[in-house]
PDB file of C-alpha atoms in Angstrom:
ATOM      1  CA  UNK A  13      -0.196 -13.733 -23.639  1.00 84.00           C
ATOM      2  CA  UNK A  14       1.689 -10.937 -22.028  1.00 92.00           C
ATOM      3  CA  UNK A  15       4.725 -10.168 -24.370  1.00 96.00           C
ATOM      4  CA  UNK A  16       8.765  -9.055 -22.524  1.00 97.00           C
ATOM      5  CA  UNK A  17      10.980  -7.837 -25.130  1.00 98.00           C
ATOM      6  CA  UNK A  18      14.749  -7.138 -24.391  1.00 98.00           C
ATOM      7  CA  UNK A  19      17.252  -6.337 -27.314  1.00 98.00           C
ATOM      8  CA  UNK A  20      19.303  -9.213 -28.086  1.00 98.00           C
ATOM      9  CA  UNK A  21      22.584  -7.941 -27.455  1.00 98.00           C
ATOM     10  CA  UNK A  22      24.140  -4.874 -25.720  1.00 98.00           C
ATOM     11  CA  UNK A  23      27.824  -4.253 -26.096  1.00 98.00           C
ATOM     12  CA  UNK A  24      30.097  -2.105 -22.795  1.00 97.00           C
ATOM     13  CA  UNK A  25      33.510  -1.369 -22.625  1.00 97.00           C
ATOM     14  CA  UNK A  26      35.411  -2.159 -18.910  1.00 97.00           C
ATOM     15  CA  UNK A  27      34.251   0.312 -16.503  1.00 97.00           C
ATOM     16  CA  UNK A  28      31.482   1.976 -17.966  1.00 98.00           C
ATOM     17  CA  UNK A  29      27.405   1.234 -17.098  1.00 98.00           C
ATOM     18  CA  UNK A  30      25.029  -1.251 -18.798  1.00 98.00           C
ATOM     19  CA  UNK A  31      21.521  -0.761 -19.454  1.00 98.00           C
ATOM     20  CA  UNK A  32      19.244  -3.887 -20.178  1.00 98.00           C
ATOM     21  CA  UNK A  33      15.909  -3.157 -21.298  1.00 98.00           C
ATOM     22  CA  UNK A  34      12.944  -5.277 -20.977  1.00 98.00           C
ATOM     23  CA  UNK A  35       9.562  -3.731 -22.536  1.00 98.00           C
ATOM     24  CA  UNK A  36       6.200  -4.873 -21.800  1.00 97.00           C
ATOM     25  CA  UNK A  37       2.790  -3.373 -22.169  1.00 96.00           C
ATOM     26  CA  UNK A  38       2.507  -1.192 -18.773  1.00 96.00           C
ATOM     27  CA  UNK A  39       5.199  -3.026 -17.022  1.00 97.00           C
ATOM     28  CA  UNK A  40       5.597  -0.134 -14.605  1.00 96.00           C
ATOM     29  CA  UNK A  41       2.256  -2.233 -13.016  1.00 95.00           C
ATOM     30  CA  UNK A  42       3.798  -5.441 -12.920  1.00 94.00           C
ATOM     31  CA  UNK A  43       6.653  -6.696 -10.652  1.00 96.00           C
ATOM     32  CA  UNK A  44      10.411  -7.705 -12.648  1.00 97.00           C
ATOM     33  CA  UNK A  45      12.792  -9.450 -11.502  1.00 98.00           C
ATOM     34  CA  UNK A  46      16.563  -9.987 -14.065  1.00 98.00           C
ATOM     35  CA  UNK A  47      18.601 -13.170 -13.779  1.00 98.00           C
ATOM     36  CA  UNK A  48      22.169 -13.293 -15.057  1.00 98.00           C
ATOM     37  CA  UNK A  49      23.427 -17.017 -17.027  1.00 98.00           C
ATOM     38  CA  UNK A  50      26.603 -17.326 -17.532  1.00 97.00           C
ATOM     39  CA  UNK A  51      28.045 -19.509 -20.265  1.00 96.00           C
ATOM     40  CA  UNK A  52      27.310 -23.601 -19.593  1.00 94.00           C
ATOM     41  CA  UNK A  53      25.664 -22.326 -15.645  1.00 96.00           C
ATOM     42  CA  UNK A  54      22.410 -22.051 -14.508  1.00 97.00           C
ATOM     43  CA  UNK A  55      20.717 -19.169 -14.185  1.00 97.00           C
ATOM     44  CA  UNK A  56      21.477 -16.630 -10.562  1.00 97.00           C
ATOM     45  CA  UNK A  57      18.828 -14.017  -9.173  1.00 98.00           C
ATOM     46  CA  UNK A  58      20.223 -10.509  -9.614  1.00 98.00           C
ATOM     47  CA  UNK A  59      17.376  -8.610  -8.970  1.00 98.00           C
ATOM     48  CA  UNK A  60      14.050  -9.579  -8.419  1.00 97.00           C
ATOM     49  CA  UNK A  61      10.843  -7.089  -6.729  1.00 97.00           C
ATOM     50  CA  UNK A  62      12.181  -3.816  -9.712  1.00 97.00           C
ATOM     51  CA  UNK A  63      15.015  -3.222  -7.264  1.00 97.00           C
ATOM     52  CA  UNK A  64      16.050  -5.390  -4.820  1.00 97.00           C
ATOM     53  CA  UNK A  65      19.239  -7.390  -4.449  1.00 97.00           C
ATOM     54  CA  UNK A  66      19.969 -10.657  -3.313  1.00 96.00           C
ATOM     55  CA  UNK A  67      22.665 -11.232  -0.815  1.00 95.00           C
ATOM     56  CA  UNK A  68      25.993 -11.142  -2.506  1.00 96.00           C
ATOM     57  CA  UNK A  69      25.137  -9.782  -5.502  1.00 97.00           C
ATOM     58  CA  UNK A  70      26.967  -6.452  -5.947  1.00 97.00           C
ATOM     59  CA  UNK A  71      25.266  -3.096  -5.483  1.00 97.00           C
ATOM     60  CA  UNK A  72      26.706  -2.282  -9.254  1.00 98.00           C
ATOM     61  CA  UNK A  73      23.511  -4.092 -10.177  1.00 98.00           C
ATOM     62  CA  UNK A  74      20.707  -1.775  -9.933  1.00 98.00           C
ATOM     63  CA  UNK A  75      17.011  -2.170 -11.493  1.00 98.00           C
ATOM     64  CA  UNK A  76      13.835   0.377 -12.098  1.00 98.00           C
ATOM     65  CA  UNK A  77      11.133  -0.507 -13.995  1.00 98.00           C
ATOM     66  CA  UNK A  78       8.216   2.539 -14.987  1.00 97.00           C
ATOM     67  CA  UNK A  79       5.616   2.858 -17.637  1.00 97.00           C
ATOM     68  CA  UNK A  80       6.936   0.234 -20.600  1.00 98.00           C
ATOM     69  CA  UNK A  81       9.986  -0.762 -19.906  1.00 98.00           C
ATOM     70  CA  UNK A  82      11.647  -2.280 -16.581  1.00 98.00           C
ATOM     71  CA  UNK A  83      15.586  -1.625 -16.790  1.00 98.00           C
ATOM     72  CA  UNK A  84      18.886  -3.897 -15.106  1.00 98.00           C
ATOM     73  CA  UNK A  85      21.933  -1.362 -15.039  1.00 98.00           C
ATOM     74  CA  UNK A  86      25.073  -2.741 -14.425  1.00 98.00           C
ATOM     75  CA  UNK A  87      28.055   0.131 -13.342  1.00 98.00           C
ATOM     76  CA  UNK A  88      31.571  -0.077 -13.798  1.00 98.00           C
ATOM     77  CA  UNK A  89      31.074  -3.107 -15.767  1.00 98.00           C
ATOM     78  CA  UNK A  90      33.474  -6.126 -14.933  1.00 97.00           C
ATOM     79  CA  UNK A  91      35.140  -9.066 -17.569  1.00 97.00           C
ATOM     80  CA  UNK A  92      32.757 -11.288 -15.193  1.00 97.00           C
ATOM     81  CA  UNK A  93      29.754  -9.818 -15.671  1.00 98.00           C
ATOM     82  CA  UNK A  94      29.168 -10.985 -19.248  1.00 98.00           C
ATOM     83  CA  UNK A  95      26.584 -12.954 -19.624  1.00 98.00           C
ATOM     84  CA  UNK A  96      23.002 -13.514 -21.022  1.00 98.00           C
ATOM     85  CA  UNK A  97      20.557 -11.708 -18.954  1.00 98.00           C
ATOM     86  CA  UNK A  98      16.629 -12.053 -19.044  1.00 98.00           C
ATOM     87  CA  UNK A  99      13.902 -10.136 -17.718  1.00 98.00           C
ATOM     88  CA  UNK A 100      10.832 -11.965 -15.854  1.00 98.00           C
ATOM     89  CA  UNK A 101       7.659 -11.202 -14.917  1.00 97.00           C
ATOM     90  CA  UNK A 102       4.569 -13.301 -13.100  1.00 94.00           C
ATOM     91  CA  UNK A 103       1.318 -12.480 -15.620  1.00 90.00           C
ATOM     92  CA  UNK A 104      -1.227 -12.684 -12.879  1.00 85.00           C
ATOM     93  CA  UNK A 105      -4.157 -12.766 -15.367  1.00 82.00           C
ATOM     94  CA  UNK A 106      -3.384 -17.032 -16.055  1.00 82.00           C
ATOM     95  CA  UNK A 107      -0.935 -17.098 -13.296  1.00 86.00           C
ATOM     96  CA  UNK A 108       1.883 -18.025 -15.410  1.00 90.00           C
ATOM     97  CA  UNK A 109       5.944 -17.104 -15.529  1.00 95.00           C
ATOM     98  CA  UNK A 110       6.870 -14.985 -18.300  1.00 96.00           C
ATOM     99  CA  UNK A 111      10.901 -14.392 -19.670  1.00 98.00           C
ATOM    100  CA  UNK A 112      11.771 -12.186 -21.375  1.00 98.00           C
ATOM    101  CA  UNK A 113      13.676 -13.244 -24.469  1.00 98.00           C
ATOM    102  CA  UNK A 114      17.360 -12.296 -23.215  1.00 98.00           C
ATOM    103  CA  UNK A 115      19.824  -9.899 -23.755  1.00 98.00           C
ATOM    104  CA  UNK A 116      23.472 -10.830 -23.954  1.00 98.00           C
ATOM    105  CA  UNK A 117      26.198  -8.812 -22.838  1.00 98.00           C
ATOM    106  CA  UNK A 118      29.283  -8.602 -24.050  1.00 98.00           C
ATOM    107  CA  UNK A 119      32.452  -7.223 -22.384  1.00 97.00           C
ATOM    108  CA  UNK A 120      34.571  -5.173 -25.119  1.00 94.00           C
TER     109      UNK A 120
ATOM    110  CA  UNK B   4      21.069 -25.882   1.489  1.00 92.00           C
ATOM    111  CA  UNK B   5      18.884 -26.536  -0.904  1.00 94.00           C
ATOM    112  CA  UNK B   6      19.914 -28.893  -3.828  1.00 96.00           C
ATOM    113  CA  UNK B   7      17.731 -29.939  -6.925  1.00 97.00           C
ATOM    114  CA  UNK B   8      18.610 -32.489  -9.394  1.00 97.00           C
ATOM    115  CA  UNK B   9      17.087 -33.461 -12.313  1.00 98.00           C
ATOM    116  CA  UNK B  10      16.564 -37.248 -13.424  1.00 97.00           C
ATOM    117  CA  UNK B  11      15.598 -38.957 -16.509  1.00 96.00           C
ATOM    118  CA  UNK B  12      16.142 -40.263 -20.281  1.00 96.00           C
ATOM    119  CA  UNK B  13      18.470 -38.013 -22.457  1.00 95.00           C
ATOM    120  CA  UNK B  14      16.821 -39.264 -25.365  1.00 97.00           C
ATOM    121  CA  UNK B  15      13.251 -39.601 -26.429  1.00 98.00           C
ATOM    122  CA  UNK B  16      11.095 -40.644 -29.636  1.00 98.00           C
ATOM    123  CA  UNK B  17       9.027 -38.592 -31.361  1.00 97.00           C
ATOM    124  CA  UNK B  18       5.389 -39.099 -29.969  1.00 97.00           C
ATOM    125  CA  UNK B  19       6.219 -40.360 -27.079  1.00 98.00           C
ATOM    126  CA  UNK B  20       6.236 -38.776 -23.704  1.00 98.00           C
ATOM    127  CA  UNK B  21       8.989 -37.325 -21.857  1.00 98.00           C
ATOM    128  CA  UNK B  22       9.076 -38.070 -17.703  1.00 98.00           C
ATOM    129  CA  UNK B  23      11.654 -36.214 -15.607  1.00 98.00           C
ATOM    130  CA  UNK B  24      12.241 -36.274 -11.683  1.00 98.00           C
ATOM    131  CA  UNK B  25      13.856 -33.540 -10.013  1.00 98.00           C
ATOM    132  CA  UNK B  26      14.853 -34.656  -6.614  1.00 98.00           C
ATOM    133  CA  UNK B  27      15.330 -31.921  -3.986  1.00 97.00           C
ATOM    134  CA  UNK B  28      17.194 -31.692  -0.677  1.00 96.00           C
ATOM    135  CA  UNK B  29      17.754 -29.739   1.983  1.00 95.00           C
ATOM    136  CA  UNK B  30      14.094 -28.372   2.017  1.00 94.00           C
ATOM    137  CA  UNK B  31      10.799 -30.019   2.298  1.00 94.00           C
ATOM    138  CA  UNK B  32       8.451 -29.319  -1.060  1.00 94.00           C
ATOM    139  CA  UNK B  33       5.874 -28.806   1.441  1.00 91.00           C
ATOM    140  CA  UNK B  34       7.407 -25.934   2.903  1.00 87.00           C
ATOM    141  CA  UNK B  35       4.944 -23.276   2.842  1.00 86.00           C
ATOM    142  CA  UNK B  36       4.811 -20.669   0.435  1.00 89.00           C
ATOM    143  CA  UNK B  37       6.702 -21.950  -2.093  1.00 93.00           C
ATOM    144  CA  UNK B  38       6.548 -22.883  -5.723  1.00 95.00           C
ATOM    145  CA  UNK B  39       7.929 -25.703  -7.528  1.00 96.00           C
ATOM    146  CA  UNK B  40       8.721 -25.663 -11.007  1.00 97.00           C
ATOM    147  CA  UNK B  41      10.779 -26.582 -14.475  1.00 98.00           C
ATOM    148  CA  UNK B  42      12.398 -24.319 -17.422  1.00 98.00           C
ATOM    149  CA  UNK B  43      13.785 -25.599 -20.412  1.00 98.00           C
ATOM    150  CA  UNK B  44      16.328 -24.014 -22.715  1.00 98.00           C
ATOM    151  CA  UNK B  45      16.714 -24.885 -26.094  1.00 97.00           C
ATOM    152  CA  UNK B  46      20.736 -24.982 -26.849  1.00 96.00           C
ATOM    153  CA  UNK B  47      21.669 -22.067 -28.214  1.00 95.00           C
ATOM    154  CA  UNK B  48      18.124 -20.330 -27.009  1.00 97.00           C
ATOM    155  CA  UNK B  49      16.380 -18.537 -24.491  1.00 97.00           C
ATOM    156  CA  UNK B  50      14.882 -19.831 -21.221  1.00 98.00           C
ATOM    157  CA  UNK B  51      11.270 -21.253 -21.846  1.00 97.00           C
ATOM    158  CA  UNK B  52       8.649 -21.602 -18.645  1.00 97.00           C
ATOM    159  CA  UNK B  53       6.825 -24.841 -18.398  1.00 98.00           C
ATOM    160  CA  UNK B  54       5.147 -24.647 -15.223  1.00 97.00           C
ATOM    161  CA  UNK B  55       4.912 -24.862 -10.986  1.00 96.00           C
ATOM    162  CA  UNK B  56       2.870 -26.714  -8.509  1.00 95.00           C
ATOM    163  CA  UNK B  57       2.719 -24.793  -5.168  1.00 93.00           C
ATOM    164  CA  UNK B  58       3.149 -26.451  -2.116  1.00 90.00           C
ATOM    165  CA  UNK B  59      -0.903 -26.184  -1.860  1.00 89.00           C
ATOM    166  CA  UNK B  60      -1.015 -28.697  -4.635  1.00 89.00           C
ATOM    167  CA  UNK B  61      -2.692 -26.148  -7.051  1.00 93.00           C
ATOM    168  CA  UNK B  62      -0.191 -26.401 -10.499  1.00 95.00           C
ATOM    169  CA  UNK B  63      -0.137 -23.286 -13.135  1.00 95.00           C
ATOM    170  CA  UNK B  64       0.965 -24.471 -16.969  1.00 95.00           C
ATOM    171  CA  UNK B  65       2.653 -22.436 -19.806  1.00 94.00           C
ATOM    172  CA  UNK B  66      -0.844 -21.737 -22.288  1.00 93.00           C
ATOM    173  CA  UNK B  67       1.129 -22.729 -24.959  1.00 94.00           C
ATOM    174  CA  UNK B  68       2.392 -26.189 -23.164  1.00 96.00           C
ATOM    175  CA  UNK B  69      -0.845 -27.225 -21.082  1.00 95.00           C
ATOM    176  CA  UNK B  70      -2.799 -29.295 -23.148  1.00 96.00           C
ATOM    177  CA  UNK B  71       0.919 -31.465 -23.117  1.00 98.00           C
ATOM    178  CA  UNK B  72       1.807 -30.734 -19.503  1.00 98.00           C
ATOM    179  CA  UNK B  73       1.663 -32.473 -16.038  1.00 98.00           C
ATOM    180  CA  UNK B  74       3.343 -31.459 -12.995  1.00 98.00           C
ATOM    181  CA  UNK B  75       3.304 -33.262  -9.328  1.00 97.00           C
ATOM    182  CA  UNK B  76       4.546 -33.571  -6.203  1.00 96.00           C
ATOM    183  CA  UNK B  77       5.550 -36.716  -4.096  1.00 95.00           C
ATOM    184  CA  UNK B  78       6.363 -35.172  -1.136  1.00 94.00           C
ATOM    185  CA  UNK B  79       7.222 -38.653   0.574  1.00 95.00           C
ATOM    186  CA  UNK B  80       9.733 -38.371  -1.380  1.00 96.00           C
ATOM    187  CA  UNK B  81      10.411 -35.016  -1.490  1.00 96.00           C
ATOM    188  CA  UNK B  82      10.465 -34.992  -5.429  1.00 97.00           C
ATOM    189  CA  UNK B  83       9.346 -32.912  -8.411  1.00 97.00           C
ATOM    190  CA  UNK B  84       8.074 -34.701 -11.784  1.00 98.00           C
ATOM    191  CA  UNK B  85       7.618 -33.636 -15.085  1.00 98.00           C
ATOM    192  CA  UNK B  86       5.470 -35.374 -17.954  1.00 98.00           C
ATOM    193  CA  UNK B  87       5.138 -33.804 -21.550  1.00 98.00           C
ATOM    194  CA  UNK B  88       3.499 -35.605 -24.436  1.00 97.00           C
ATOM    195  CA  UNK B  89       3.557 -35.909 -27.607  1.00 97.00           C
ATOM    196  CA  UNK B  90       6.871 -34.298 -28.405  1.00 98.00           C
ATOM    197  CA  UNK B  91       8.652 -33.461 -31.119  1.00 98.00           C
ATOM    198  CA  UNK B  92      12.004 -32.442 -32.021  1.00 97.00           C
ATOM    199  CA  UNK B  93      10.924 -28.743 -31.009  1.00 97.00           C
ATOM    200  CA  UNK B  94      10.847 -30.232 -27.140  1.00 98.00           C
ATOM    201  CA  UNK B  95      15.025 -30.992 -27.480  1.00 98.00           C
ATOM    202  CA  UNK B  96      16.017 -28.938 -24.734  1.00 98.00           C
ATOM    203  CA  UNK B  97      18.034 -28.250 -21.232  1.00 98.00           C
ATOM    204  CA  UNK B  98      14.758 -29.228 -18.885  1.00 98.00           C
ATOM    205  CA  UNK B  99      15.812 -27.602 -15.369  1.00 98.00           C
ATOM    206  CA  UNK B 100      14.080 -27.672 -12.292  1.00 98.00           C
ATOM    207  CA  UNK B 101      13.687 -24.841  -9.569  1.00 97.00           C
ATOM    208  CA  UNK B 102      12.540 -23.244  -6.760  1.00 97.00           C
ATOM    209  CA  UNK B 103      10.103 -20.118  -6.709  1.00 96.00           C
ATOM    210  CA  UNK B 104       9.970 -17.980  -3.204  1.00 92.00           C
ATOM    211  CA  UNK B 105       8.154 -14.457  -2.852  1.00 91.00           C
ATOM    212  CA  UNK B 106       9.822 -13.739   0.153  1.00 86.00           C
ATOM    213  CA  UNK B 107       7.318  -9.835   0.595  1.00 87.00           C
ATOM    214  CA  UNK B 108       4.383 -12.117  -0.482  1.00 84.00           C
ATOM    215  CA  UNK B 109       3.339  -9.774  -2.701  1.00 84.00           C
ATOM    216  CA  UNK B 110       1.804 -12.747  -5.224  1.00 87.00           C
ATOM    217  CA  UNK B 111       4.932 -12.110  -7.730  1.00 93.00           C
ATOM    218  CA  UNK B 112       7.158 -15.080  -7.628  1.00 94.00           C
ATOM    219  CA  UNK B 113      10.932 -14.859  -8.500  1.00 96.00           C
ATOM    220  CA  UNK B 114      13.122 -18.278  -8.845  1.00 97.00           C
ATOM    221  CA  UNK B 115      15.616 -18.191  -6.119  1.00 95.00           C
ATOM    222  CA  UNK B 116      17.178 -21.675  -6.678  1.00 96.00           C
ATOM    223  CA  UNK B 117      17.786 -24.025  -9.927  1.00 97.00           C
ATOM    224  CA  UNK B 118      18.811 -27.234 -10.959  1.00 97.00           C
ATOM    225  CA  UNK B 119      21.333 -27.229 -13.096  1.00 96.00           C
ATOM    226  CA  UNK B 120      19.552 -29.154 -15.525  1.00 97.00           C
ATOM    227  CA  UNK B 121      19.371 -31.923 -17.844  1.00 98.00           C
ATOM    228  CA  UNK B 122      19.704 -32.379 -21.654  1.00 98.00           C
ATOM    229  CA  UNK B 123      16.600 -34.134 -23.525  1.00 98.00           C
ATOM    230  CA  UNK B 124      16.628 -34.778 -27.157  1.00 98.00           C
ATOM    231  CA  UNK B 125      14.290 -35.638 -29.201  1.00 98.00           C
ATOM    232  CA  UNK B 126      14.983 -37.675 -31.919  1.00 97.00           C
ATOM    233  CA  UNK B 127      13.897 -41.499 -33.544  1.00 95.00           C
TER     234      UNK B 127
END
């Protein structure tokens, strides 16, 4: 079964950009798409198709995804945005949602 | 908009089998194009795919889950349901339902609406 990896915690001071990794086996070839759960909420959309954004998420969030690893950067990082993030992919092989294992971020 | 709200026994026994409903509003289940499925969360742990039915009827099961797993649709009644078997105390989790679109149709599904979920422990 197709494997996402993320580190389990990234750490950003006020104002400065986030990077969220999420490695995979030639993900550059498969589609990601990052959701954002907040403490006790259910998880929001903040990317999904590498890149895009939903409506009224903020264009701070930003995604790319090439060769093994897919990446969610988050600029001028906000007290809000902490939270646990995880990467997802659809393995089209057995047609089956994959996560990523989650990354959370902490606000310093 | 488009509600979903999960249904069913906080507490189970080992071996038995576990039955949630997720009831959804403000969109038909038949709508075309969509997926619906459920996620469960472990506390403390990350998010865990079960599975989806499409609107089509055809359903798609975590390998690691299937032999335990049914999903359906009851679109009279515009609801979701969930049976797993056989559980143990490694099934206590947050069991959410939700709502997968690919809006470019590209055949890579996102989840653009959730349930916010309901608690399910195992224990005797």
């Amino acid at each position: 079964s197709y494997v996402l990896t993320q580190p389990p915690s990234v750490s950003v001071a006020p104002g400065r950009t986030a990077t969220i990794t999420c490695g995979g086996n030639n993900i550059g070839r498969k589609t990601v798409h990052w959701y954002q759960q907040k403490s006790g909420q259910a998880p929001v959309l903040v990317i999904y198709y590498d890149k895009d954004r939903p409506s009224g998420i903020p264009e701070r969030f930003s995604g790319s995804n090439s060769g093994n690893t897919a990446t969610l950067t988050i600029s001028r990082v906000e007290a809000g945005d902490e939270a646990d993030y995880y990467c997802q992919v659809w393995e089209t092989i057995i047609d089956h949602v994959v996560f990523g294992g989650g990354t959370k971020l902490t606000v310093l | 908009q488009l509600q979903l709200q999960e249904s069913g026994p906080g507490l189970v026994k080992p071996s038995e089998t576990l039955s949630l409903t997720c009831t959804v509003s403000g969109v038909s289940i038949s709508s075309s194009g969509y997926y619906w499925g459920w996620i469960r969360q472990p506390p403390g742990k990350g998010l865990e795919w079960i599975g989806a039915i499409y609107y089509s009827g055809s359903t798609y099961y975590n390998p690691s889950l299937k032999s335990r797993v049914t999903i359906s649709a009851d679109a009279s009644k515009n609801q979701l349901s969930l049976k797993l078997s056989s559980v143990t105390a490694a099934d206590t989790a947050l069991y959410s339902c939700a709502r997968l679109g690919d809006s470019s149709g590209y055949g890579y599904p996102y989840i653009d609406h959730w349930g916010q979920g309901t608690l399910v422990t195992v224990s005797s």
